């Protein structure tokens, strides 16, 4: 499939964030990025400790800001970033427009 310029403008990334300061990270990202974040209940495979896992979908242009904000709160946070191939549903905004993909 051939990519168009429009396709490249809306490259979405998903990020899973595990932090010992998850409540603070959640607050900072929600307020400074103006994005909704899903909080998942996780458990460490090695320690068995319960942890909140934060999941956020952002535009590719926001990734550096996301990582910097997380680092400001918790330099030891575990962060993964992956490409979001497809997204369905309402609520994701690109600029002032909602993006409904699917």
XYZ file of C-alpha atoms in Angstrom, residues 1-13 58-62 83-85 92 94 99:
24
model
C 0.000 0.000 0.000
C 1.367 3.412 -0.989
C 1.620 6.040 1.767
C 0.286 9.505 1.150
C 1.433 12.735 2.781
C -1.777 12.720 4.824
C -0.953 9.233 6.142
C 2.411 10.482 7.395
C 0.870 13.434 9.228
C -1.176 11.164 11.491
C 1.372 8.598 12.617
C 0.199 7.409 16.018
C 2.322 5.849 18.718
C -0.006 10.164 20.960
C 0.984 11.704 17.664
C 4.542 10.945 16.566
C 5.467 14.619 16.980
C 4.695 14.396 20.720
C 3.476 2.124 16.352
C -0.311 2.059 16.408
C -1.347 0.483 13.130
C -8.562 11.252 19.830
C -5.353 15.994 16.160
C -9.635 11.745 14.450
